[in-house]
Amino acid sequence: MRKLEEVKVGPLDMANIVNEATQRLSNVIEELDAEIILPETWPVASGYGPWVEEVWVNYISNALNYGGRPKDGMPPRIELGFDELADLQTCEPANPHIRFWVRDNGLGLTPGQQECLFTPLTRLGETRVKGYGLGLSIVQRVVEKLGGQVGVESEVGQGSLFFFTLPLG
């Protein structure tokens, strides 16, 4: 991974970045008959476009692989969105970051599974999904280099919401 000093960090055209990410996954999206729901507009965050595109590709790919319930004939339903983070006391930006997220309709995760997700070489026993378990740990490194954080919110039976934050653009 390049050092942050070697990349050009600046305002991101998130609509274009998300479009590029979904285009890269279009064959899988079609094959799984997945539904992708996008917001009408995106806020401007600061980052490095190619790295942020890889974050979206990883999160969306995971939602495609783990979302839905194939045994029940339910295809993945994936919603992408954002929240502007604010201090609840003053309604002013707490630290000027935006939280971007991907929500799926998968089986959800136990608290124990959530704790180890961003650890290298972690796989949750899914044999139908190829990979080495490095994706989320790489996402974490990339986002942290850009001044953000990653995380997951999930409840068994309710799907999962994976998020990352980036500084406001």
PDB file of C-alpha atoms in Angstrom:
ATOM      1  CA  MET A   1       0.000   0.000   0.000  1.00  0.00           C
ATOM      2  CA  ARG A   2       1.301   3.426  -0.871  1.00  0.00           C
ATOM      3  CA  LYS A   3       2.085   5.894   1.858  1.00  0.00           C
ATOM      4  CA  LEU A   4      -0.481   8.630   2.366  1.00  0.00           C
ATOM      5  CA  GLU A   5       2.104  11.247   1.401  1.00  0.00           C
ATOM      6  CA  GLU A   6       2.388   9.558  -2.029  1.00  0.00           C
ATOM      7  CA  VAL A   7      -1.307   9.811  -2.894  1.00  0.00           C
ATOM      8  CA  LYS A   8      -3.416  12.838  -3.690  1.00  0.00           C
ATOM      9  CA  VAL A   9      -6.081  13.220  -1.022  1.00  0.00           C
ATOM     10  CA  GLY A  10      -8.904  15.559  -1.913  1.00  0.00           C
ATOM     11  CA  PRO A  11     -12.667  15.963  -2.367  1.00  0.00           C
ATOM     12  CA  LEU A  12     -14.331  12.787  -3.623  1.00  0.00           C
ATOM     13  CA  ASP A  13     -17.092  12.427  -6.201  1.00  0.00           C
ATOM     14  CA  MET A  14     -18.727   9.626  -4.224  1.00  0.00           C
ATOM     15  CA  ALA A  15     -21.507   9.066  -6.781  1.00  0.00           C
ATOM     16  CA  ASN A  16     -18.884   8.318  -9.423  1.00  0.00           C
ATOM     17  CA  ILE A  17     -16.812   6.152  -7.070  1.00  0.00           C
ATOM     18  CA  VAL A  18     -19.848   4.075  -6.055  1.00  0.00           C
ATOM     19  CA  ASN A  19     -20.890   3.776  -9.709  1.00  0.00           C
ATOM     20  CA  GLU A  20     -17.420   2.460 -10.616  1.00  0.00           C
ATOM     21  CA  ALA A  21     -17.549  -0.027  -7.731  1.00  0.00           C
ATOM     22  CA  THR A  22     -20.984  -1.367  -8.710  1.00  0.00           C
ATOM     23  CA  GLN A  23     -19.942  -1.578 -12.370  1.00  0.00           C
ATOM     24  CA  ARG A  24     -16.982  -3.742 -11.365  1.00  0.00           C
ATOM     25  CA  LEU A  25     -19.407  -6.063  -9.562  1.00  0.00           C
ATOM     26  CA  SER A  26     -22.187  -5.903 -12.179  1.00  0.00           C
ATOM     27  CA  ASN A  27     -21.802  -9.539 -13.290  1.00  0.00           C
ATOM     28  CA  VAL A  28     -22.208 -10.823  -9.732  1.00  0.00           C
ATOM     29  CA  ILE A  29     -25.075  -8.399  -9.076  1.00  0.00           C
ATOM     30  CA  GLU A  30     -26.902  -9.742 -12.153  1.00  0.00           C
ATOM     31  CA  GLU A  31     -26.070 -13.377 -11.428  1.00  0.00           C
ATOM     32  CA  LEU A  32     -27.486 -13.139  -7.894  1.00  0.00           C
ATOM     33  CA  ASP A  33     -30.433 -10.951  -8.982  1.00  0.00           C
ATOM     34  CA  ALA A  34     -29.377  -8.564  -6.215  1.00  0.00           C
ATOM     35  CA  GLU A  35     -31.165  -5.305  -5.535  1.00  0.00           C
ATOM     36  CA  ILE A  36     -28.873  -2.314  -4.953  1.00  0.00           C
ATOM     37  CA  ILE A  37     -30.446   0.779  -3.373  1.00  0.00           C
ATOM     38  CA  LEU A  38     -28.546   4.069  -3.589  1.00  0.00           C
ATOM     39  CA  PRO A  39     -29.232   7.543  -2.192  1.00  0.00           C
ATOM     40  CA  GLU A  40     -30.167  10.270  -4.668  1.00  0.00           C
ATOM     41  CA  THR A  41     -27.178  12.401  -3.679  1.00  0.00           C
ATOM     42  CA  TRP A  42     -23.892  11.895  -1.884  1.00  0.00           C
ATOM     43  CA  PRO A  43     -21.995  14.289   0.396  1.00  0.00           C
ATOM     44  CA  VAL A  44     -18.434  15.332  -0.383  1.00  0.00           C
ATOM     45  CA  ALA A  45     -15.821  13.587   1.723  1.00  0.00           C
ATOM     46  CA  SER A  46     -12.064  13.820   1.570  1.00  0.00           C
ATOM     47  CA  GLY A  47      -9.938  10.835   0.587  1.00  0.00           C
ATOM     48  CA  TYR A  48      -8.094   9.087  -2.198  1.00  0.00           C
ATOM     49  CA  GLY A  49     -10.524   7.873  -4.863  1.00  0.00           C
ATOM     50  CA  PRO A  50      -8.892   4.559  -5.845  1.00  0.00           C
ATOM     51  CA  TRP A  51      -8.597   3.466  -2.209  1.00  0.00           C
ATOM     52  CA  VAL A  52     -12.178   4.464  -1.387  1.00  0.00           C
ATOM     53  CA  GLU A  53     -13.421   2.594  -4.469  1.00  0.00           C
ATOM     54  CA  GLU A  54     -11.693  -0.544  -3.145  1.00  0.00           C
ATOM     55  CA  VAL A  55     -13.443  -0.078   0.215  1.00  0.00           C
ATOM     56  CA  TRP A  56     -16.829   0.082  -1.520  1.00  0.00           C
ATOM     57  CA  VAL A  57     -15.981  -2.946  -3.703  1.00  0.00           C
ATOM     58  CA  ASN A  58     -15.041  -4.962  -0.624  1.00  0.00           C
ATOM     59  CA  TYR A  59     -18.128  -4.014   1.376  1.00  0.00           C
ATOM     60  CA  ILE A  60     -20.532  -4.498  -1.550  1.00  0.00           C
ATOM     61  CA  SER A  61     -18.870  -7.783  -2.536  1.00  0.00           C
ATOM     62  CA  ASN A  62     -19.242  -9.071   1.024  1.00  0.00           C
ATOM     63  CA  ALA A  63     -22.894  -7.989   1.062  1.00  0.00           C
ATOM     64  CA  LEU A  64     -23.440  -9.865  -2.205  1.00  0.00           C
ATOM     65  CA  ASN A  65     -21.710 -12.973  -0.858  1.00  0.00           C
ATOM     66  CA  TYR A  66     -23.302 -12.994   2.581  1.00  0.00           C
ATOM     67  CA  GLY A  67     -26.542 -11.099   1.946  1.00  0.00           C
ATOM     68  CA  GLY A  68     -29.862 -12.641   1.085  1.00  0.00           C
ATOM     69  CA  ARG A  69     -30.920 -16.142   1.975  1.00  0.00           C
ATOM     70  CA  PRO A  70     -30.279 -18.347  -1.069  1.00  0.00           C
ATOM     71  CA  LYS A  71     -31.862 -21.425   0.556  1.00  0.00           C
ATOM     72  CA  ASP A  72     -35.114 -19.461   0.923  1.00  0.00           C
ATOM     73  CA  GLY A  73     -34.924 -18.007  -2.598  1.00  0.00           C
ATOM     74  CA  MET A  74     -34.284 -14.510  -1.218  1.00  0.00           C
ATOM     75  CA  PRO A  75     -31.690 -12.582  -3.270  1.00  0.00           C
ATOM     76  CA  PRO A  76     -29.351 -10.050  -1.685  1.00  0.00           C
ATOM     77  CA  ARG A  77     -30.899  -6.649  -1.000  1.00  0.00           C
ATOM     78  CA  ILE A  78     -28.144  -4.110  -0.444  1.00  0.00           C
ATOM     79  CA  GLU A  79     -28.625  -0.505   0.586  1.00  0.00           C
ATOM     80  CA  LEU A  80     -25.813   2.044   0.460  1.00  0.00           C
ATOM     81  CA  GLY A  81     -26.014   5.317   2.327  1.00  0.00           C
ATOM     82  CA  PHE A  82     -24.415   7.840   4.619  1.00  0.00           C
ATOM     83  CA  ASP A  83     -24.878   9.752   7.871  1.00  0.00           C
ATOM     84  CA  GLU A  84     -23.254  13.055   8.696  1.00  0.00           C
ATOM     85  CA  LEU A  85     -21.820  12.705  12.175  1.00  0.00           C
ATOM     86  CA  ALA A  86     -22.852  15.434  14.605  1.00  0.00           C
ATOM     87  CA  ASP A  87     -22.656  16.145  18.317  1.00  0.00           C
ATOM     88  CA  LEU A  88     -26.116  15.306  19.695  1.00  0.00           C
ATOM     89  CA  GLN A  89     -25.840  18.084  22.308  1.00  0.00           C
ATOM     90  CA  THR A  90     -25.134  20.969  19.930  1.00  0.00           C
ATOM     91  CA  CYS A  91     -26.051  19.494  16.520  1.00  0.00           C
ATOM     92  CA  GLU A  92     -22.674  20.801  15.338  1.00  0.00           C
ATOM     93  CA  PRO A  93     -20.256  18.491  13.592  1.00  0.00           C
ATOM     94  CA  ALA A  94     -18.596  16.504  16.391  1.00  0.00           C
ATOM     95  CA  ASN A  95     -15.573  15.849  14.311  1.00  0.00           C
ATOM     96  CA  PRO A  96     -16.267  16.660  10.710  1.00  0.00           C
ATOM     97  CA  HIS A  97     -16.628  13.132   9.341  1.00  0.00           C
ATOM     98  CA  ILE A  98     -19.226  11.351   7.256  1.00  0.00           C
ATOM     99  CA  ARG A  99     -20.213   7.758   7.928  1.00  0.00           C
ATOM    100  CA  PHE A 100     -20.770   5.751   4.737  1.00  0.00           C
ATOM    101  CA  TRP A 101     -22.423   2.363   5.022  1.00  0.00           C
ATOM    102  CA  VAL A 102     -23.590  -0.809   3.291  1.00  0.00           C
ATOM    103  CA  ARG A 103     -26.602  -2.630   4.761  1.00  0.00           C
ATOM    104  CA  ASP A 104     -27.460  -6.193   3.733  1.00  0.00           C
ATOM    105  CA  ASN A 105     -30.321  -8.603   4.342  1.00  0.00           C
ATOM    106  CA  GLY A 106     -28.131 -11.538   5.372  1.00  0.00           C
ATOM    107  CA  LEU A 107     -28.293 -13.688   8.466  1.00  0.00           C
ATOM    108  CA  GLY A 108     -26.579 -11.151  10.706  1.00  0.00           C
ATOM    109  CA  LEU A 109     -23.637 -11.661  13.029  1.00  0.00           C
ATOM    110  CA  THR A 110     -23.228 -12.581  16.668  1.00  0.00           C
ATOM    111  CA  PRO A 111     -21.281 -10.182  18.911  1.00  0.00           C
ATOM    112  CA  GLY A 112     -18.391 -12.686  18.917  1.00  0.00           C
ATOM    113  CA  GLN A 113     -18.279 -12.762  15.118  1.00  0.00           C
ATOM    114  CA  GLN A 114     -18.357  -8.966  14.984  1.00  0.00           C
ATOM    115  CA  GLU A 115     -15.350  -8.673  17.325  1.00  0.00           C
ATOM    116  CA  CYS A 116     -12.980 -10.551  15.023  1.00  0.00           C
ATOM    117  CA  LEU A 117     -14.166  -9.378  11.590  1.00  0.00           C
ATOM    118  CA  PHE A 118     -11.442  -6.811  10.924  1.00  0.00           C
ATOM    119  CA  THR A 119      -8.666  -9.204  12.009  1.00  0.00           C
ATOM    120  CA  PRO A 120      -6.454 -10.561   9.186  1.00  0.00           C
ATOM    121  CA  LEU A 121      -7.230 -14.096   7.965  1.00  0.00           C
ATOM    122  CA  THR A 122     -10.649 -14.150   9.629  1.00  0.00           C
ATOM    123  CA  ARG A 123     -13.327 -16.119   7.805  1.00  0.00           C
ATOM    124  CA  LEU A 124     -16.667 -16.964   9.328  1.00  0.00           C
ATOM    125  CA  GLY A 125     -16.903 -20.546   8.111  1.00  0.00           C
ATOM    126  CA  GLU A 126     -18.652 -19.757   4.832  1.00  0.00           C
ATOM    127  CA  THR A 127     -17.344 -22.310   2.368  1.00  0.00           C
ATOM    128  CA  ARG A 128     -19.295 -20.967  -0.631  1.00  0.00           C
ATOM    129  CA  VAL A 129     -17.293 -17.722  -0.528  1.00  0.00           C
ATOM    130  CA  LYS A 130     -13.764 -17.722  -1.929  1.00  0.00           C
ATOM    131  CA  GLY A 131     -11.026 -15.680  -0.335  1.00  0.00           C
ATOM    132  CA  TYR A 132      -8.409 -15.554   2.364  1.00  0.00           C
ATOM    133  CA  GLY A 133     -10.078 -13.382   4.981  1.00  0.00           C
ATOM    134  CA  LEU A 134      -7.899 -10.339   4.329  1.00  0.00           C
ATOM    135  CA  GLY A 135     -10.443  -7.941   2.810  1.00  0.00           C
ATOM    136  CA  LEU A 136     -11.827  -6.278   5.920  1.00  0.00           C
ATOM    137  CA  SER A 137      -8.421  -5.934   7.566  1.00  0.00           C
ATOM    138  CA  ILE A 138      -7.162  -4.178   4.421  1.00  0.00           C
ATOM    139  CA  VAL A 139     -10.263  -1.958   4.397  1.00  0.00           C
ATOM    140  CA  GLN A 140      -9.499  -0.994   7.994  1.00  0.00           C
ATOM    141  CA  ARG A 141      -5.884  -0.077   7.191  1.00  0.00           C
ATOM    142  CA  VAL A 142      -6.914   1.996   4.163  1.00  0.00           C
ATOM    143  CA  VAL A 143      -9.660   3.900   5.979  1.00  0.00           C
ATOM    144  CA  GLU A 144      -7.469   4.577   9.012  1.00  0.00           C
ATOM    145  CA  LYS A 145      -4.723   5.944   6.732  1.00  0.00           C
ATOM    146  CA  LEU A 146      -7.342   8.368   5.385  1.00  0.00           C
ATOM    147  CA  GLY A 147      -8.262   9.519   8.917  1.00  0.00           C
ATOM    148  CA  GLY A 148     -11.413   7.448   9.322  1.00  0.00           C
ATOM    149  CA  GLN A 149     -12.723   4.412  11.155  1.00  0.00           C
ATOM    150  CA  VAL A 150     -14.530   1.190  10.235  1.00  0.00           C
ATOM    151  CA  GLY A 151     -17.104  -0.890  12.033  1.00  0.00           C
ATOM    152  CA  VAL A 152     -20.117  -3.132  11.871  1.00  0.00           C
ATOM    153  CA  GLU A 153     -23.569  -3.127  13.427  1.00  0.00           C
ATOM    154  CA  SER A 154     -25.459  -6.391  13.281  1.00  0.00           C
ATOM    155  CA  GLU A 155     -28.051  -8.531  14.940  1.00  0.00           C
ATOM    156  CA  VAL A 156     -28.586 -12.218  14.226  1.00  0.00           C
ATOM    157  CA  GLY A 157     -31.509 -12.598  11.833  1.00  0.00           C
ATOM    158  CA  GLN A 158     -31.497  -8.888  10.918  1.00  0.00           C
ATOM    159  CA  GLY A 159     -28.607  -8.510   8.475  1.00  0.00           C
ATOM    160  CA  SER A 160     -25.552  -6.327   8.922  1.00  0.00           C
ATOM    161  CA  LEU A 161     -24.483  -2.730   8.389  1.00  0.00           C
ATOM    162  CA  PHE A 162     -20.795  -2.219   7.605  1.00  0.00           C
ATOM    163  CA  PHE A 163     -19.551   1.352   7.781  1.00  0.00           C
ATOM    164  CA  PHE A 164     -16.511   3.529   7.291  1.00  0.00           C
ATOM    165  CA  THR A 165     -15.971   7.181   8.080  1.00  0.00           C
ATOM    166  CA  LEU A 166     -14.052   9.782   6.118  1.00  0.00           C
ATOM    167  CA  PRO A 167     -13.278  13.426   6.830  1.00  0.00           C
ATOM    168  CA  LEU A 168     -15.733  15.936   5.400  1.00  0.00           C
ATOM    169  CA  GLY A 169     -14.511  17.208   2.012  1.00  0.00           C
TER     170      GLY A 169
END
